[in-house]
Amino acid sequence: MTKGALALLVHGGTENWSSARWKARFDQVCRDRRVLLLPDAAVDASDVHYAAVWKPRPGELAAFPNLRVIFNLGAGVDALMADTSLPDVPLVRVAVSDLTDRMTEYVTLHVLMHHRQELYLRESQRERRWAPRYQWAAGAITIGIMGLGTLGANAAQVLRAIGFRVVGWSRSAKQIDGVECFAGKEQLGAFLQQANILVCLLPLTSDTRHILNRDVFARLNRNSPMGAPVLINAGRGGLQDEADILRALDDGTLGAASLDVFETEPLPPDSPFWSHPKVVLTPHNAADTDPDEISKYVAEQIERFESGGALENVVDRKRGY
Ligand code: NAP
Ligand code: GLV
């Protein structure tokens, strides 16, 4: 019997999202299944049982009447949740150690960069200034992680192992060794008042949109040797109020920010973030999804699903993540 086809719909626009590259990987791991690179006018929509997608346009997935599972080729599903015609089939997201490790590298790199006063040291080097500042120990700094899911929990453990104090905040209560955990809106204030470096690894939902705002920045802890607190956002651009971030950096409410994500991507050339002296900017590549790893992950899930097994990492549509 012919197996249902897998449709590949990738609209990333960057090197990692080259659809030809993803097609080649999926052809290798789904040898006995047709892999259709969309858009393709010759495709019979009723043949498609699975879709592997990144940022499909609203309405694109509704064209497949026999769809059984949608695989999002990244961790965050906010783009799909915004599609009001998304077919009512299981939606699976990426949660694999390859992506988690990449995010933990990014978070560790940026926490250390601010903790070790790299912005000041690079400026001193450019100006040929030999002017060491006292370097405090990791234990003097508390890292506050918003989102203690797959990514946040791993970053918390690694930062803890380096010697930082770590506190975390999530929707439901958590227990992570050595990490003081807070949950829900009622405990947000208690969490913020401890954090010197705020790391955001939340999903973008109706509850979390613009959660990184002036009110939150003003409640962060300023009593560490760092002085003004620092923001690191690698979740989604929609989590941040960008005008508030700029104002907070300019008036000293925030000492610096590392931003991997923005409300508008690619970031427009005239954005003030590009040249802001207190901003360390990366082009939404804190944690890339690797075509080799993720095509295998999707192929294994399809095999298991067709043998009657359960899908892993299915999104809860009511929660939106
Ligand atoms: P996850 O496993 O679903 O974890 C999400 C965490 O956020 C959970 O701890 C959840 O709480 C918490 N949360 C959700 N809504 C909340 C709310 N209203 N209040 C408090 N906490 C809330 O997701 P993940 O795999 O760690 O990924 C997180 C996000 O990272 C993704 O959604 C994506 O946007 C982003 N991301 C970015 C990149 C990049 O390259 N920049 C790469 C990958 C992912 P509970 O535990 O109680 O459910
Ligand atoms: C990347 O942003 C992802 O959600 O995996």
Coordinates of C-alpha atoms and ligand atoms in Angstrom, one line a residue:
M1 CA 0.0 0.0 0.0
T2 CA 1.4 3.5 -0.9
K3 CA 2.2 5.5 2.2
G4 CA 0.6 9.0 2.6
A5 CA 2.9 11.7 1.4
L6 CA 4.8 14.2 3.6
A7 CA 4.5 17.8 2.5
L8 CA 7.3 20.2 3.3
L9 CA 6.4 23.9 3.7
V10 CA 9.3 26.0 4.8
H11 CA 9.2 29.8 4.6
G12 CA 12.2 30.8 6.7
G13 CA 14.2 32.8 4.2
T14 CA 17.6 32.2 5.8
E15 CA 20.4 29.8 5.1
N16 CA 19.2 27.3 7.7
W17 CA 15.7 27.3 6.2
S18 CA 16.8 26.5 2.6
S19 CA 13.9 24.3 1.4
A20 CA 16.2 22.3 -0.9
R21 CA 18.4 21.4 2.1
W22 CA 15.4 20.2 4.1
K23 CA 14.0 18.3 1.1
A24 CA 17.3 16.4 0.7
R25 CA 17.4 15.4 4.4
F26 CA 13.7 14.3 4.4
D27 CA 14.2 12.3 1.2
Q28 CA 17.0 10.4 3.0
V29 CA 15.1 9.6 6.1
C30 CA 11.7 8.9 4.5
R31 CA 12.9 6.6 1.8
D32 CA 9.6 4.8 1.1
R33 CA 7.4 7.9 1.3
R34 CA 6.9 10.8 -1.1
V35 CA 8.3 14.1 0.2
L36 CA 6.6 17.0 -1.6
L37 CA 8.2 20.4 -1.6
L38 CA 5.4 23.0 -1.6
P39 CA 4.2 25.0 -3.2
D40 CA 3.9 22.5 -6.1
A41 CA 0.9 22.9 -8.4
A42 CA 1.1 19.2 -9.4
V43 CA 0.5 17.9 -5.9
D44 CA -2.8 16.1 -5.2
A45 CA -3.7 17.6 -1.9
S46 CA -5.6 14.5 -0.8
D47 CA -2.4 12.4 -0.9
V48 CA -0.8 14.4 1.9
H49 CA -1.0 12.8 5.4
Y50 CA 1.8 14.7 7.1
A51 CA 3.1 18.3 6.9
A52 CA 6.5 19.4 8.2
V53 CA 6.4 23.2 8.4
W54 CA 8.2 26.4 9.4
K55 CA 6.1 29.6 9.3
P56 CA 3.5 28.4 6.8
R57 CA 1.2 31.2 5.7
P58 CA -2.2 31.3 7.3
G59 CA -4.6 29.0 5.4
E60 CA -1.9 27.0 3.6
L61 CA -2.4 23.9 5.8
A62 CA -6.2 23.9 5.4
A63 CA -5.7 22.8 1.8
F64 CA -5.0 19.2 2.8
P65 CA -8.2 17.3 3.6
N66 CA -6.5 14.1 4.8
L67 CA -3.8 15.6 7.0
R68 CA -3.1 13.4 10.1
V69 CA -0.2 15.3 11.9
I70 CA 1.5 18.7 11.6
F71 CA 5.2 18.8 12.6
N72 CA 6.5 22.3 13.4
L73 CA 10.2 22.4 12.5
G74 CA 11.0 24.5 15.6
A75 CA 10.1 24.7 19.3
G76 CA 7.9 27.8 19.2
V77 CA 4.4 27.4 17.6
D78 CA 3.2 31.0 17.8
A79 CA 3.1 31.4 14.0
L80 CA 0.8 28.3 13.7
M81 CA -1.4 29.3 16.6
A82 CA -2.2 32.5 14.7
D83 CA -3.7 30.5 11.8
T84 CA -7.4 30.4 12.5
S85 CA -7.9 27.8 9.8
L86 CA -5.3 25.4 11.2
P87 CA -6.6 21.8 10.7
D88 CA -7.7 20.1 13.9
V89 CA -5.0 17.4 14.0
P90 CA -2.2 16.8 16.4
L91 CA 0.5 19.6 16.2
V92 CA 4.0 18.3 17.2
R93 CA 6.8 20.7 18.1
V94 CA 10.5 20.2 18.4
A95 CA 11.9 19.3 21.8
V96 CA 15.3 17.6 21.3
S97 CA 18.6 17.8 23.1
D98 CA 20.4 19.1 20.0
L99 CA 18.2 22.3 20.0
T100 CA 18.2 22.5 23.9
D101 CA 22.0 22.4 24.0
R102 CA 22.3 25.1 21.4
M103 CA 20.0 27.4 23.4
T104 CA 21.9 26.7 26.6
E105 CA 25.1 27.7 24.8
Y106 CA 23.5 31.0 23.8
V107 CA 22.2 31.7 27.3
T108 CA 25.4 30.8 29.0
L109 CA 27.5 32.9 26.5
H110 CA 25.3 36.0 27.1
V111 CA 25.0 35.6 30.9
L112 CA 28.8 35.3 31.1
M113 CA 29.3 38.2 28.7
H114 CA 27.4 40.5 31.0
H115 CA 28.7 39.0 34.2
R116 CA 32.3 39.3 33.0
Q117 CA 31.7 42.9 31.9
E118 CA 32.6 42.2 28.3
L119 CA 30.9 45.3 26.9
Y120 CA 33.1 47.5 29.1
L121 CA 36.3 45.5 28.4
R122 CA 35.8 45.6 24.6
E123 CA 35.3 49.3 24.8
S124 CA 38.5 49.7 26.8
Q125 CA 40.4 47.6 24.3
R126 CA 39.1 49.8 21.4
E127 CA 40.3 52.9 23.3
R128 CA 43.6 51.2 24.4
R129 CA 42.7 51.8 28.0
W130 CA 44.3 49.5 30.6
A131 CA 41.6 49.9 33.3
P132 CA 40.5 46.7 35.0
R133 CA 37.4 46.8 37.1
Y134 CA 36.8 44.5 40.0
Q135 CA 35.4 41.2 38.8
W136 CA 32.9 39.6 41.2
A137 CA 32.2 35.9 41.6
A138 CA 29.3 34.1 39.8
G139 CA 27.7 33.5 43.2
A140 CA 27.2 37.3 43.6
I141 CA 24.7 37.3 40.7
T142 CA 21.1 35.8 40.5
I143 CA 19.9 34.7 37.2
G144 CA 16.1 34.8 36.8
I145 CA 14.8 32.5 34.1
M146 CA 11.2 33.1 32.7
G147 CA 10.0 29.8 31.4
L148 CA 11.2 26.5 32.9
G149 CA 10.2 24.2 30.1
T150 CA 12.6 22.2 27.9
L151 CA 14.9 25.1 27.3
G152 CA 14.7 27.1 30.5
A153 CA 15.2 24.1 32.8
N154 CA 18.3 23.0 31.0
A155 CA 19.8 26.5 31.0
A156 CA 19.0 26.8 34.8
Q157 CA 21.0 23.7 35.6
V158 CA 24.0 24.7 33.6
L159 CA 24.1 28.2 35.1
R160 CA 23.7 26.7 38.5
A161 CA 26.7 24.4 37.9
I162 CA 28.8 27.4 36.9
G163 CA 28.0 28.9 40.3
F164 CA 25.3 31.5 39.7
R165 CA 22.3 31.7 42.0
V166 CA 19.3 30.7 39.8
V167 CA 15.6 31.5 40.3
G168 CA 12.9 30.5 37.8
W169 CA 9.3 31.3 36.9
S170 CA 6.7 29.2 35.1
R171 CA 3.0 28.8 34.8
S172 CA 2.7 25.7 36.9
A173 CA 4.9 24.9 40.0
K174 CA 8.2 23.2 39.4
Q175 CA 11.0 21.5 41.4
I176 CA 14.5 21.8 40.0
D177 CA 17.5 21.0 42.1
G178 CA 19.3 24.1 43.4
V179 CA 16.8 26.4 41.7
E180 CA 14.2 28.5 43.6
C181 CA 11.1 28.1 41.5
F182 CA 8.1 30.6 41.4
A183 CA 4.8 30.1 39.5
G184 CA 1.9 32.1 38.2
K185 CA 1.1 35.8 38.1
E186 CA 0.9 35.9 41.9
Q187 CA 4.6 35.0 42.3
L188 CA 6.0 37.1 39.4
G189 CA 6.9 40.0 41.7
A190 CA 8.8 37.7 44.2
F191 CA 10.7 36.2 41.3
L192 CA 11.6 39.5 39.7
Q193 CA 12.8 41.1 42.9
Q194 CA 15.6 38.5 43.1
A195 CA 16.8 38.6 39.4
N196 CA 19.9 40.6 38.4
I197 CA 20.0 39.0 34.9
L198 CA 16.5 38.2 33.4
V199 CA 16.6 35.5 30.8
C200 CA 13.3 35.0 28.8
L201 CA 12.6 31.6 27.4
L202 CA 8.8 31.8 27.4
P203 CA 6.6 30.9 24.4
L204 CA 4.6 33.8 22.8
T205 CA 0.9 33.4 23.7
S206 CA -1.9 35.8 24.5
D207 CA -0.8 35.6 28.2
T208 CA 2.8 36.4 27.5
R209 CA 2.7 39.1 24.8
H210 CA 4.7 42.2 25.8
I211 CA 5.4 40.7 29.2
L212 CA 8.9 42.2 29.0
N213 CA 7.8 45.7 29.7
R214 CA 8.8 48.7 31.8
D215 CA 6.9 47.6 34.8
V216 CA 8.8 44.2 34.9
F217 CA 12.2 45.9 34.3
A218 CA 11.5 48.3 37.2
R219 CA 10.9 45.4 39.6
L220 CA 14.2 43.6 38.9
N221 CA 16.9 43.5 41.6
R222 CA 19.5 46.3 41.5
N223 CA 21.5 45.3 44.6
S224 CA 24.2 43.2 43.0
P225 CA 27.7 44.3 42.1
M226 CA 26.4 44.7 38.5
G227 CA 24.1 47.5 39.6
A228 CA 21.5 47.9 36.8
P229 CA 19.9 44.6 35.8
V230 CA 20.3 43.0 32.3
L231 CA 17.7 41.5 30.0
I232 CA 18.4 38.5 27.7
N233 CA 15.5 37.6 25.4
A234 CA 15.7 34.5 23.2
G235 CA 12.0 33.6 23.3
R236 CA 10.1 35.6 20.7
G237 CA 10.1 39.3 19.7
G238 CA 6.4 39.6 20.6
L239 CA 7.3 39.0 24.3
Q240 CA 9.1 42.4 24.4
D241 CA 7.8 46.0 24.4
E242 CA 10.6 47.4 22.3
A243 CA 9.9 51.1 23.1
D244 CA 10.1 50.2 26.8
I245 CA 13.4 48.4 26.4
L246 CA 15.0 51.4 24.6
R247 CA 13.6 53.8 27.3
A248 CA 14.8 51.5 30.1
L249 CA 18.3 51.2 28.6
D250 CA 18.5 55.0 28.1
D251 CA 17.4 55.9 31.6
G252 CA 19.4 53.2 33.4
T253 CA 16.5 51.0 34.5
L254 CA 18.3 48.3 32.4
G255 CA 22.1 48.2 32.2
A256 CA 22.3 46.2 29.0
A257 CA 20.3 43.7 26.8
S258 CA 21.0 40.7 24.7
L259 CA 18.3 40.3 22.1
D260 CA 18.0 37.4 19.6
V261 CA 14.4 38.0 18.6
F262 CA 12.4 41.1 17.5
E263 CA 8.8 42.1 16.8
T264 CA 9.7 42.5 13.1
E265 CA 12.2 40.1 11.6
P266 CA 14.5 40.6 9.8
L267 CA 15.1 43.7 11.9
P268 CA 14.7 46.8 9.7
P269 CA 17.9 48.6 8.8
D270 CA 16.8 51.8 10.6
S271 CA 16.0 50.1 13.9
P272 CA 17.8 51.8 16.8
F273 CA 18.7 48.4 18.2
W274 CA 21.4 47.9 15.6
S275 CA 23.7 50.7 16.9
H276 CA 22.6 50.9 20.6
P277 CA 25.8 50.7 22.7
K278 CA 24.1 48.7 25.4
V279 CA 22.6 46.1 23.1
V280 CA 24.1 42.8 22.0
L281 CA 22.1 41.7 19.0
T282 CA 21.9 38.3 17.2
P283 CA 19.6 37.5 14.2
H284 CA 17.2 34.9 15.7
N285 CA 19.8 32.1 15.7
A286 CA 20.2 31.4 19.4
A287 CA 19.2 27.8 18.7
D288 CA 18.8 26.7 15.1
T289 CA 16.9 23.5 14.3
D290 CA 19.3 21.2 12.5
P291 CA 17.9 19.6 9.4
D292 CA 19.7 16.3 10.0
E293 CA 18.5 16.0 13.6
I294 CA 15.0 17.2 13.0
S295 CA 14.2 15.2 9.9
K296 CA 15.1 12.1 11.8
Y297 CA 13.0 13.2 14.7
V298 CA 10.0 13.7 12.4
A299 CA 10.5 10.4 10.5
E300 CA 10.7 8.4 13.8
Q301 CA 7.6 10.0 15.1
I302 CA 5.7 9.1 11.9
E303 CA 6.9 5.5 12.0
R304 CA 5.8 5.2 15.7
F305 CA 2.4 6.9 15.0
E306 CA 1.7 4.5 12.1
S307 CA 2.5 1.5 14.3
G308 CA -0.1 2.8 16.9
G309 CA 2.4 4.5 19.2
A310 CA 1.9 7.9 20.8
L311 CA 3.3 11.2 19.3
E312 CA 5.7 13.1 21.5
N313 CA 5.7 16.8 22.3
V314 CA 2.2 17.5 21.1
V315 CA 1.1 21.1 21.6
D316 CA -1.7 21.9 23.9
R317 CA -3.8 24.2 21.7
K318 CA -5.8 25.7 24.6
R319 CA -2.6 26.8 26.3
G320 CA -1.1 27.9 23.0
Y321 CA 2.3 26.2 23.5
Ligands
NAP1 P1 8.3 24.8 26.7 O1 9.0 23.5 27.0 O2 6.9 24.7 26.2 O3 8.4 25.7 28.0 C1 7.7 26.9 28.1 C2 7.8 27.4 29.5 O4 7.1 28.6 29.6 C3 7.1 26.4 30.5 O5 7.9 26.3 31.7 C4 5.8 27.1 30.8 O6 5.2 26.9 32.1 C5 6.2 28.6 30.7 N1 5.1 29.5 30.4 C6 4.2 29.5 29.4 N2 3.3 30.4 29.5 C7 3.5 31.0 30.7 C8 2.8 32.0 31.5 N3 1.7 32.6 31.0 N4 3.4 32.3 32.7 C9 4.5 31.7 33.2 N5 5.1 30.7 32.5 C10 4.6 30.4 31.3 O7 9.1 25.6 25.6 P2 10.6 25.5 25.2 O8 10.9 24.4 24.3 O9 11.4 25.7 26.5 O10 10.8 26.8 24.3 C11 10.4 28.1 24.8 C12 10.4 29.1 23.7 O11 11.7 29.4 23.2 C13 9.7 28.7 22.4 O12 8.3 28.8 22.5 C14 10.2 29.6 21.3 O13 9.4 30.8 21.2 C15 11.6 30.0 21.9 N6 12.7 29.5 21.1 C16 13.6 30.4 20.5 C17 14.6 30.0 19.8 C18 15.6 30.9 19.2 O14 16.5 30.5 18.4 N7 15.6 32.2 19.6 C19 14.8 28.6 19.6 C20 14.0 27.7 20.1 C21 12.9 28.2 20.9 P3 4.7 25.4 32.5 O15 6.0 24.6 32.6 O16 4.0 25.6 33.7 O17 3.9 24.9 31.3
GLV2 C1 13.1 28.9 16.9 O1 12.9 30.1 17.0 C2 12.3 27.9 17.4 O2 11.1 28.2 17.9 O3 12.7 26.7 17.3

